[in-house]
Amino acid sequence: MWYRLDERDNDPAFFFANWSALLRVRFDLQSGLPHFSDSARGRESEFMQRLLAAAAPCLPRSLIIVFDDAEQLQSARMHAAITCIAAREERRLVVISRLPPPSSITALVASGDCALCHLDLSFSAQDCVRLATAQQVKLHSGEDLRSLTGGHAASLVLACEVMRSTQSRESVASAGAAGAHGFLLARLLEVLPPAQRELLLRCCWLPTLEPALVAKVLEAADAEQVRATLDALADRGLLIRHRLPATVAFLPHDLVASGSQTLSRQLGYGSFAERCAQVLQEHGCYREAFALWADLERTQQAVQVLERLAQNFAKARQSDLLLAAVSRVPRSTVEPQPGLCFWIGQALLGVDELEARAWFCKAYAAASVGSELRLLAAACVVFSYLQCARGLSDRLLWAERFQVECERVKPTIYSQLVPLAQICARYFLAPGAVDCQRAEQALREILPVLQDGDAWPSPHFQLGAALVLVDYVNGFHDSEQARQLALMTEKLAEDPSASGVLRGRWWVERAWCYAGEPDSVMFQRCLSRIEALAVEHGIPSLRFQALSIPGP
């Protein structure tokens, strides 16, 4: 089984989502695999072991798992996670990397659980002759070509294409081995048809050459001509065809892309880098657009795209990817952006509550007085104290700030955050000052949208709202209504991708609905689920919360 790593796999939420999907497709696993949640961060190796154990009955007796482009993986936690694969004798781990392996892989080699092979992948002189013949180039001896290119596959393809295009073997003779690739690419560009040359020089900044994107960059009206030009470059070996469900994309070889970018700058095409970034942004390719804007040091444009990208990362719970993106731009350009700060806080809820609250505070400070975002940021700060309720004076201060903002503006987006915070502020943060009328109105406003995922900025908030309402109804109404509400929201608490902490706390609140009832089957079920979640997610504090509930 082959898995090609890229820089996004440093975020465990991204890696395990794709790794699980690959296992399901490769071995026809319909269900039963655990889902990675925020509570598993820092325990990636343990989660990998659980994932493999769940998949084990469907895996073949002998399995070779290959991780390609392993140099893209920089996270020590993820290094440790993939080495868990070699813990069983029937599984063999192969790691392919352009750089020396990390210490975790080296340790496996030392223990004999993994073999380290130094493979010479360069082409021999005889291989060069065969490749030249396949490219319709007459070559009597492959030794000169091997010396020129170092036997490197990409350089060999370029050299053969130059000789085939110019009908001259001497045209590549003056290139030194060290700069062979750049020389050959420049020489080839000179003899390429104008349409092919212009496409490479103007669109080399696109990570994937999709016909629609290329046509937009070139401002070409004839889409068929663009596709024909891409096909011609692929036939020359400069691009790789990659078939997608609805279209065909073309991937440039790494050395072709980097060499073309260098030549593009030298030949005065550098402005097309910004054009490519703008097209990527317009087509919703925010991650690629942000990376290009950041590489070009266009900080203003990068931060603008980052705010939209932050929403996607927050909803996907990929906080590591978001923090890595934030680190690519100056902090001084991030903190004045209230929307960006708001979504960074959303991404960190359930991961680092104190840090999440700090970003919500930054969003509140950066937003203009009386703005909708300022109110939502204050509501989020109030909500965050449910997870980490340190500092009574701070809690009361933010409850007061929130109430002030409520008088200034009525939100139109994520409006249910306001009544949720009303309940939190009145009931949890200042228990002696419950405004029953306002809290009841808040309850009526939240219930209709409680199970609508699109109505909440993140799944963390949705499940958090469910446990707050169960607790509130059980405390200020009666246990039967609280039980009905718990039954209605159980699906949220059983979502394996949700926060393990919040899932456990929800079951604690549900157990309180049956406190003191003898022979309660549901009470015992609640205790069982609390124990299971405490073990699965490594949260022993859930056991102590359960001990405080009067049992039957």
C-alpha positions as MATLAB code, in Angstrom:
seq = 'MWYRLDERDNDPAFFFANWSALLRVRFDLQSGLPHFSDSARGRESEFMQRLLAAAAPCLPRSLIIVFDDAEQLQSARMHAAITCIAAREERRLVVISRLPPPSSITALVASGDCALCHLDLSFSAQDCVRLATAQQVKLHSGEDLRSLTGGHAASLVLACEVMRSTQSRESVASAGAAGAHGFLLARLLEVLPPAQRELLLRCCWLPTLEPALVAKVLEAADAEQVRATLDALADRGLLIRHRLPATVAFLPHDLVASGSQTLSRQLGYGSFAERCAQVLQEHGCYREAFALWADLERTQQAVQVLERLAQNFAKARQSDLLLAAVSRVPRSTVEPQPGLCFWIGQALLGVDELEARAWFCKAYAAASVGSELRLLAAACVVFSYLQCARGLSDRLLWAERFQVECERVKPTIYSQLVPLAQICARYFLAPGAVDCQRAEQALREILPVLQDGDAWPSPHFQLGAALVLVDYVNGFHDSEQARQLALMTEKLAEDPSASGVLRGRWWVERAWCYAGEPDSVMFQRCLSRIEALAVEHGIPSLRFQALSIPGP';
ca = [
       0.000    0.000    0.000;
       1.481    3.302   -1.123;
       0.923    6.710    0.528;
       2.573    9.861   -0.809;
       3.170   12.391    1.946;
       3.098   16.164    1.595;
       3.468   19.044    4.038;
      -0.219   18.890    5.018;
       0.347   15.485    6.622;
       2.157   17.221    9.489;
      -1.340   17.945   10.805;
      -2.610   14.666   12.292;
      -6.234   15.553   11.509;
      -5.367   15.769    7.809;
      -3.137   12.678    7.780;
      -5.470   10.336    9.632;
      -8.511   11.421    7.594;
      -6.701   10.492    4.374;
      -4.962    7.432    5.820;
      -8.292    6.038    7.067;
      -9.914    6.747    3.697;
      -7.113    4.866    1.948;
      -7.552    1.862    4.250;
     -11.303    1.843    3.607;
     -10.910    1.942   -0.170;
      -7.928   -0.420   -0.386;
      -9.371   -3.121    1.869;
     -13.100   -2.436    1.539;
     -13.600   -1.406    5.169;
     -17.157   -0.179    5.567;
     -17.056    0.982    9.187;
     -15.415    0.430   12.534;
     -12.346    2.642   12.150;
     -11.846    5.243   14.900;
     -11.945    8.928   13.977;
      -9.195   11.319   14.952;
     -10.396   14.109   17.223;
      -8.759   17.059   18.958;
      -8.413   15.101   22.194;
      -6.072   12.663   20.401;
      -3.520   15.389   19.654;
      -0.264   14.624   21.401;
      -1.184   10.922   21.400;
      -0.872   10.217   17.681;
       1.098    6.977   18.160;
      -1.589    5.592   20.448;
      -4.265    6.546   17.925;
      -2.344    4.869   15.073;
      -2.189    1.649   17.119;
      -5.959    1.784   17.723;
      -6.582    2.461   14.054;
      -4.439   -0.471   12.923;
      -5.995   -2.756   15.537;
      -9.473   -1.873   14.261;
      -8.434   -2.538   10.659;
      -6.404   -5.690   11.445;
      -9.181   -8.272   10.756;
      -9.456   -7.038    7.160;
      -5.740   -6.588    6.438;
      -3.808   -9.287    4.554;
      -1.436  -11.556    6.461;
       1.528   -9.890    4.780;
       1.462   -6.184    4.027;
       4.096   -3.733    2.813;
       3.261   -0.095    3.566;
       5.234    2.555    1.687;
       5.450    6.214    2.683;
       6.864    8.243   -0.207;
       8.296   11.783   -0.025;
       8.890   11.287    3.706;
      11.097   14.395    3.827;
       7.834   16.386    3.777;
       7.005   15.069    7.249;
       8.648   17.338    9.835;
       6.484   16.574   12.879;
       8.217   14.328   15.438;
       4.794   13.158   16.652;
       3.879   12.009   13.153;
       7.274   10.330   12.710;
       6.551    8.318   15.838;
       3.039    7.496   14.610;
       4.110    5.949   11.313;
       6.812    3.870   13.000;
       4.036    2.083   14.923;
       3.280    0.260   11.687;
       6.460   -1.796   12.082;
       5.374   -3.107   15.500;
       3.891   -6.264   13.943;
       6.012   -8.846   12.127;
       3.486   -9.268    9.306;
       3.721   -5.573    8.407;
       6.760   -4.142    6.643;
       7.435   -0.419    6.592;
       9.205    1.233    3.669;
      10.097    4.922    3.897;
      11.300    6.776    0.812;
      12.956   10.116    1.404;
      15.335   12.509   -0.320;
      16.842   13.379    3.069;
      18.361   11.206    5.810;
      15.687    9.467    7.912;
      14.618   10.941   11.280;
      15.860    9.444   14.540;
      12.662    7.436   15.036;
      13.280    5.574   11.747;
      16.963    5.166   12.567;
      15.986    3.574   15.882;
      13.847    1.038   14.025;
      16.807    0.185   11.812;
      19.017   -0.300   14.876;
      16.453   -2.639   16.445;
      16.132   -4.665   13.250;
      12.474   -3.765   12.668;
      13.222   -1.780    9.524;
      15.819   -2.133    6.785;
      17.596    0.928    5.468;
      18.574    0.677    1.814;
      20.746    3.187   -0.008;
      19.598    2.762   -3.599;
      21.421    4.201   -6.577;
      18.567    5.280   -8.832;
      20.746    6.866  -11.520;
      20.564    5.475  -15.069;
      23.491    3.505  -16.458;
      25.047    4.198  -19.854;
      23.085    1.297  -21.298;
      19.892    2.670  -19.776;
      20.645    6.022  -21.408;
      20.868    4.368  -24.830;
      17.515    2.626  -24.271;
      15.852    5.863  -23.134;
      17.245    7.793  -26.100;
      15.997    5.126  -28.485;
      12.531    5.295  -26.924;
      12.629    9.078  -27.450;
      13.551    8.582  -31.127;
      17.089    9.865  -30.653;
      20.000    8.021  -32.269;
      22.775    7.515  -29.758;
      25.746    5.219  -30.279;
      27.160    5.542  -26.752;
      25.314    6.421  -23.598;
      28.386    7.249  -21.510;
      28.604   10.905  -22.611;
      24.900   11.424  -21.942;
      25.220    9.797  -18.538;
      28.203   11.996  -17.668;
      26.288   15.088  -18.749;
      23.126   14.355  -16.764;
      24.489   12.288  -13.903;
      21.989    9.630  -14.917;
      19.175   11.784  -13.480;
      15.854   10.795  -15.066;
      14.474   14.326  -15.518;
      17.725   15.614  -17.023;
      17.870   12.625  -19.375;
      14.358   13.334  -20.636;
      15.266   16.986  -21.237;
      18.535   16.092  -22.974;
      16.808   13.639  -25.309;
      14.079   16.156  -26.085;
      16.662   18.850  -26.890;
      18.542   16.504  -29.219;
      15.336   15.325  -30.858;
      14.057   18.880  -31.330;
      17.342   20.280  -32.671;
      18.481   17.110  -34.473;
      21.894   17.719  -32.955;
      23.804   15.828  -30.296;
      26.353   18.643  -30.002;
      23.669   21.077  -28.787;
      23.929   19.639  -25.278;
      27.670   19.050  -25.212;
      28.594   22.399  -23.659;
      26.532   21.929  -20.518;
      28.430   21.142  -17.353;
      27.107   18.292  -15.254;
      26.396   20.552  -12.266;
      24.119   22.904  -14.229;
      22.894   20.395  -16.779;
      19.245   20.593  -15.869;
      18.954   24.371  -16.032;
      20.978   24.519  -19.238;
      18.919   21.795  -20.918;
      15.616   23.399  -19.921;
      16.739   26.794  -21.236;
      17.969   25.209  -24.463;
      14.695   23.343  -24.891;
      12.636   26.478  -24.320;
      14.494   28.120  -27.194;
      13.269   25.492  -29.661;
       9.771   24.938  -28.282;
       6.848   26.273  -30.316;
       5.857   29.738  -29.024;
       2.547   28.552  -27.526;
       4.254   25.846  -25.475;
       7.064   28.159  -24.364;
       4.664   30.926  -23.302;
       2.508   28.477  -21.342;
       5.474   27.123  -19.384;
       6.939   30.532  -18.601;
       3.646   32.158  -17.603;
       1.945   29.281  -15.768;
       4.886   27.582  -14.045;
       3.725   29.053  -10.709;
       0.560   26.950  -10.736;
       1.029   23.778   -8.641;
      -1.338   21.913  -10.960;
      -1.874   22.903  -14.572;
      -5.607   22.457  -14.941;
      -6.853   23.628  -18.366;
      -9.363   26.073  -16.843;
      -6.732   27.709  -14.630;
      -4.187   27.885  -17.433;
      -6.701   29.464  -19.788;
      -7.499   32.086  -17.133;
      -3.821   32.945  -16.575;
      -3.171   33.195  -20.312;
      -6.478   35.012  -20.901;
      -7.054   32.523  -23.700;
     -10.498   32.170  -25.206;
      -9.800   28.861  -26.957;
      -9.912   26.200  -24.232;
      -9.341   23.410  -26.746;
      -6.111   25.023  -27.908;
      -4.924   25.281  -24.292;
      -5.649   21.589  -23.766;
      -3.801   20.690  -26.973;
      -0.762   22.683  -25.834;
      -0.766   20.917  -22.472;
      -1.012   17.548  -24.204;
       1.950   18.452  -26.400;
       4.076   19.339  -23.354;
       3.067   16.073  -21.710;
       4.068   14.185  -24.858;
       7.496   15.801  -24.593;
       7.849   14.490  -21.036;
       7.732   17.918  -19.380;
       4.338   17.371  -17.735;
       2.590   14.376  -16.190;
      -1.068   13.713  -17.001;
      -3.255   13.196  -13.968;
      -6.829   12.143  -14.652;
      -9.491   13.628  -12.395;
     -13.170   12.585  -12.268;
     -14.329   15.478  -14.467;
     -11.174   16.593  -16.273;
      -7.460   16.016  -16.765;
      -4.819   17.957  -14.846;
      -1.143   18.195  -15.708;
       1.578   18.084  -13.077;
       4.981   19.582  -13.851;
       8.051   17.661  -12.758;
       9.618   19.328   -9.704;
      12.780   20.292  -11.546;
      10.825   21.517  -14.569;
       8.667   23.719  -12.338;
      11.582   25.213  -10.388;
      13.711   25.659  -13.500;
      10.858   27.303  -15.393;
      10.266   29.716  -12.514;
      13.924   30.725  -12.519;
      13.906   31.279  -16.273;
      10.569   33.096  -16.039;
      12.105   35.689  -13.734;
      15.219   36.019  -15.882;
      13.173   36.542  -19.047;
      10.836   39.153  -17.538;
       7.788   36.966  -16.871;
       7.970   37.321  -13.095;
       4.756   39.343  -12.901;
       2.831   36.227  -13.920;
       3.524   34.780  -10.477;
       1.072   37.307   -9.049;
      -1.330   36.588  -11.881;
      -1.238   32.880  -11.002;
      -1.845   33.653   -7.316;
      -4.840   35.834   -8.191;
      -6.337   33.132  -10.439;
      -5.889   30.495   -7.757;
      -7.633   32.760   -5.258;
     -10.532   33.469   -7.632;
     -11.016   29.728   -8.221;
     -11.198   28.951   -4.502;
      -7.750   27.328   -4.303;
      -7.036   29.231   -1.097;
      -4.252   27.037    0.270;
      -2.272   27.220   -2.979;
      -2.984   30.936   -3.388;
      -1.857   31.702    0.149;
       1.377   29.726   -0.277;
       2.204   31.622   -3.468;
       1.356   35.045   -2.020;
       3.528   34.225    1.011;
       6.406   33.085   -1.207;
       6.128   36.361   -3.124;
       6.159   38.283    0.197;
       2.842   39.926   -0.669;
       1.767   40.035    2.949;
      -1.450   41.981    2.504;
      -2.795   39.587   -0.112;
      -1.598   36.567    1.890;
      -3.413   37.688    5.038;
      -6.572   38.381    3.047;
      -6.599   34.802    1.726;
      -5.578   33.404    5.109;
      -8.806   34.600    6.740;
     -10.840   32.543    4.276;
      -8.439   29.633    4.599;
      -8.702   29.808    8.401;
     -12.434   29.099    8.210;
     -11.778   25.915    6.236;
      -9.061   24.759    8.631;
     -11.243   25.490   11.683;
     -14.212   23.527   10.337;
     -11.923   20.610    9.396;
     -10.231   20.796   12.852;
      -6.817   21.135   11.194;
      -5.347   23.526   13.735;
      -1.712   22.570   13.063;
      -2.059   23.494    9.390;
      -3.631   26.821   10.335;
      -0.893   27.674   12.848;
       1.761   26.732   10.285;
       0.141   29.107    7.781;
      -0.090   31.889   10.380;
       3.633   31.509   11.080;
       4.410   32.394    7.449;
       3.237   35.995    7.802;
       4.309   38.624   10.359;
       2.316   38.403   13.599;
       1.842   42.179   13.463;
      -0.272   41.768   10.312;
      -2.446   39.022   11.799;
      -3.570   40.462   15.135;
      -5.279   43.590   13.669;
      -7.561   41.285   11.599;
     -10.565   40.474   13.822;
     -12.025   37.884   11.454;
      -8.755   35.979   11.184;
      -8.252   36.055   14.973;
     -11.820   34.795   15.433;
     -11.251   31.741   13.232;
      -7.870   30.949   14.755;
      -9.660   30.839   18.103;
     -12.312   28.523   16.628;
      -9.626   26.149   15.355;
      -7.959   25.987   18.780;
     -11.127   25.254   20.763;
     -10.722   21.755   22.140;
      -6.980   21.835   21.443;
      -5.732   24.650   23.672;
      -8.529   26.479   25.447;
      -6.316   29.199   26.910;
      -4.780   29.970   23.526;
      -8.212   29.904   21.881;
      -9.502   32.397   24.411;
      -6.478   34.629   23.813;
      -7.291   34.770   20.091;
     -10.944   35.549   20.808;
      -9.760   38.397   23.027;
      -7.595   39.667   20.147;
     -10.604   39.486   17.838;
     -12.670   41.467   20.357;
      -9.952   44.124   20.685;
      -9.431   44.449   16.923;
     -13.120   44.627   15.995;
     -14.776   48.012   15.897;
     -17.108   48.992   18.741;
     -20.691   47.990   18.049;
     -19.725   45.522   15.325;
     -21.227   42.104   14.945;
     -17.835   40.405   15.124;
     -17.015   42.112   18.429;
     -20.195   40.670   19.948;
     -19.456   37.168   18.608;
     -15.880   37.326   19.912;
     -17.146   38.269   23.382;
     -19.664   35.413   23.227;
     -16.856   32.994   22.363;
     -14.741   34.193   25.289;
     -17.676   33.583   27.627;
     -18.195   30.108   26.171;
     -14.484   29.269   26.457;
     -14.645   29.660   30.250;
     -16.772   26.504   30.383;
     -13.670   24.498   29.443;
     -11.148   26.334   31.586;
     -12.865   28.460   34.229;
      -9.867   30.034   35.918;
     -10.098   33.522   37.395;
     -13.488   34.503   38.777;
     -12.863   38.223   38.209;
     -12.019   37.654   34.523;
     -15.106   35.514   34.030;
     -17.373   38.180   35.479;
     -15.602   40.917   33.500;
     -16.223   39.134   30.209;
     -19.804   38.354   31.166;
     -20.335   42.099   31.670;
     -18.579   42.997   28.411;
     -20.742   40.510   26.582;
     -23.922   42.008   28.018;
     -22.801   45.493   26.929;
     -22.212   44.300   23.367;
     -25.637   42.635   23.312;
     -27.221   46.055   23.754;
     -25.316   47.508   20.791;
     -25.921   45.104   17.913;
     -28.009   42.150   16.820;
     -25.979   39.498   14.956;
     -27.022   38.149   11.576;
     -24.466   35.306   11.363;
     -24.042   32.579   13.968;
     -26.701   34.449   15.914;
     -27.300   31.458   18.210;
     -23.902   32.103   19.836;
     -25.472   35.066   21.617;
     -28.288   33.208   23.428;
     -25.829   30.392   24.205;
     -23.492   32.885   25.824;
     -26.467   34.407   27.644;
     -27.075   31.102   29.366;
     -23.371   30.631   30.078;
     -22.949   34.128   31.443;
     -26.022   34.012   33.678;
     -25.943   30.407   34.787;
     -22.312   29.213   34.736;
     -20.216   32.355   35.171;
     -22.438   34.195   37.629;
     -24.737   31.541   39.184;
     -26.269   33.977   41.639;
     -27.496   36.333   38.938;
     -29.604   34.160   36.666;
     -32.098   36.163   34.631;
     -34.656   33.398   34.155;
     -36.698   35.273   31.564;
     -33.682   36.018   29.372;
     -32.311   32.488   29.779;
     -35.646   30.948   28.786;
     -35.785   33.138   25.692;
     -32.254   32.049   24.856;
     -33.258   28.407   25.224;
     -36.150   28.859   22.787;
     -33.851   30.511   20.249;
     -31.215   27.772   20.333;
     -33.374   24.641   20.234;
     -34.549   24.973   16.584;
     -30.967   25.184   15.258;
     -29.206   22.936   17.752;
     -28.827   20.064   15.281;
     -28.072   22.214   12.234;
     -24.306   21.927   11.701;
     -24.203   24.879    9.293;
     -25.640   27.158   11.979;
     -22.504   26.851   14.126;
     -18.968   28.074   13.435;
     -17.492   24.680   14.390;
     -18.615   21.212   15.575;
     -17.012   22.026   18.927;
     -19.547   24.808   19.524;
     -22.476   22.650   18.448;
     -21.698   19.846   20.918;
     -20.798   22.400   23.581;
     -24.213   23.994   23.140;
     -25.885   20.595   23.550;
     -24.223   19.878   26.897;
     -24.922   23.429   28.160;
     -28.631   23.065   27.371;
     -28.892   19.603   28.946;
     -27.292   20.949   32.120;
     -29.442   24.086   32.149;
     -32.725   22.274   31.530;
     -31.904   19.681   34.180;
     -31.148   22.455   36.674;
     -34.033   24.868   35.969;
     -36.782   22.670   34.495;
     -37.107   19.000   35.340;
     -35.131   15.853   34.678;
     -37.677   14.441   32.212;
     -37.303   17.429   29.850;
     -33.532   17.176   30.197;
     -33.696   13.479   29.295;
     -35.676   14.250   26.156;
     -33.169   16.922   25.178;
     -30.310   14.479   25.780;
     -32.009   11.870   23.617;
     -32.429   14.464   20.864;
     -28.747   15.432   20.914;
     -27.188   12.002   21.524;
     -26.133   11.775   17.887;
     -23.837   14.791   18.396;
     -22.213   13.176   21.427;
     -21.665    9.915   19.564;
     -19.927   11.564   16.623;
     -16.417   10.020   16.824;
     -14.858   13.065   15.168;
     -16.064   15.385   17.964;
     -13.942   16.430   20.923;
     -13.463   13.560   23.366;
     -13.561   16.009   26.281;
     -16.915   17.461   25.261;
     -18.338   14.026   24.471;
     -17.359   12.843   27.940;
     -18.804   15.928   29.610;
     -22.057   15.488   27.666;
     -22.408   11.959   29.079;
     -21.691   13.306   32.553;
     -24.522   15.821   32.146;
     -26.814   13.078   30.861;
     -25.940   10.901   33.848;
     -27.019   13.750   36.150;
     -30.498   13.506   34.584;
     -30.787   10.004   36.130;
     -28.988   10.723   39.390;
     -30.394    8.911   42.395;
     -32.684    6.587   40.444;
     -32.340    2.943   41.518;
     -31.755    0.292   38.855;
     -31.462    2.865   36.097;
     -30.202    1.173   32.925;
     -29.489    4.559   31.329;
     -27.471    5.681   34.339;
     -25.269    2.603   34.025;
     -24.968    3.176   30.293;
     -23.810    6.748   30.945;
     -21.158    5.534   33.391;
     -20.010    2.945   30.858;
     -19.670    5.538   28.096;
     -17.803    7.924   30.423;
     -15.310    5.190   31.302;
     -14.874    4.197   27.654;
     -14.208    7.794   26.594;
     -11.822    8.337   29.518;
      -9.768    5.349   28.330;
     -10.033    6.028   24.610;
      -9.049    9.690   24.840;
      -6.822    9.562   27.913;
      -9.011   11.842   30.081;
      -8.970   10.476   33.649;
     -10.720   13.618   34.948;
     -13.964   12.278   33.450;
     -13.923    9.508   36.073;
     -13.740   12.057   38.890;
     -16.655   13.989   37.401;
     -18.682   10.765   37.281;
     -17.878    9.977   40.934;
     -19.617   13.184   42.019;
     -22.977   12.005   40.605;
     -25.306   10.395   43.212;
     -25.810    6.835   42.003;
     -28.716    4.482   42.425;
];
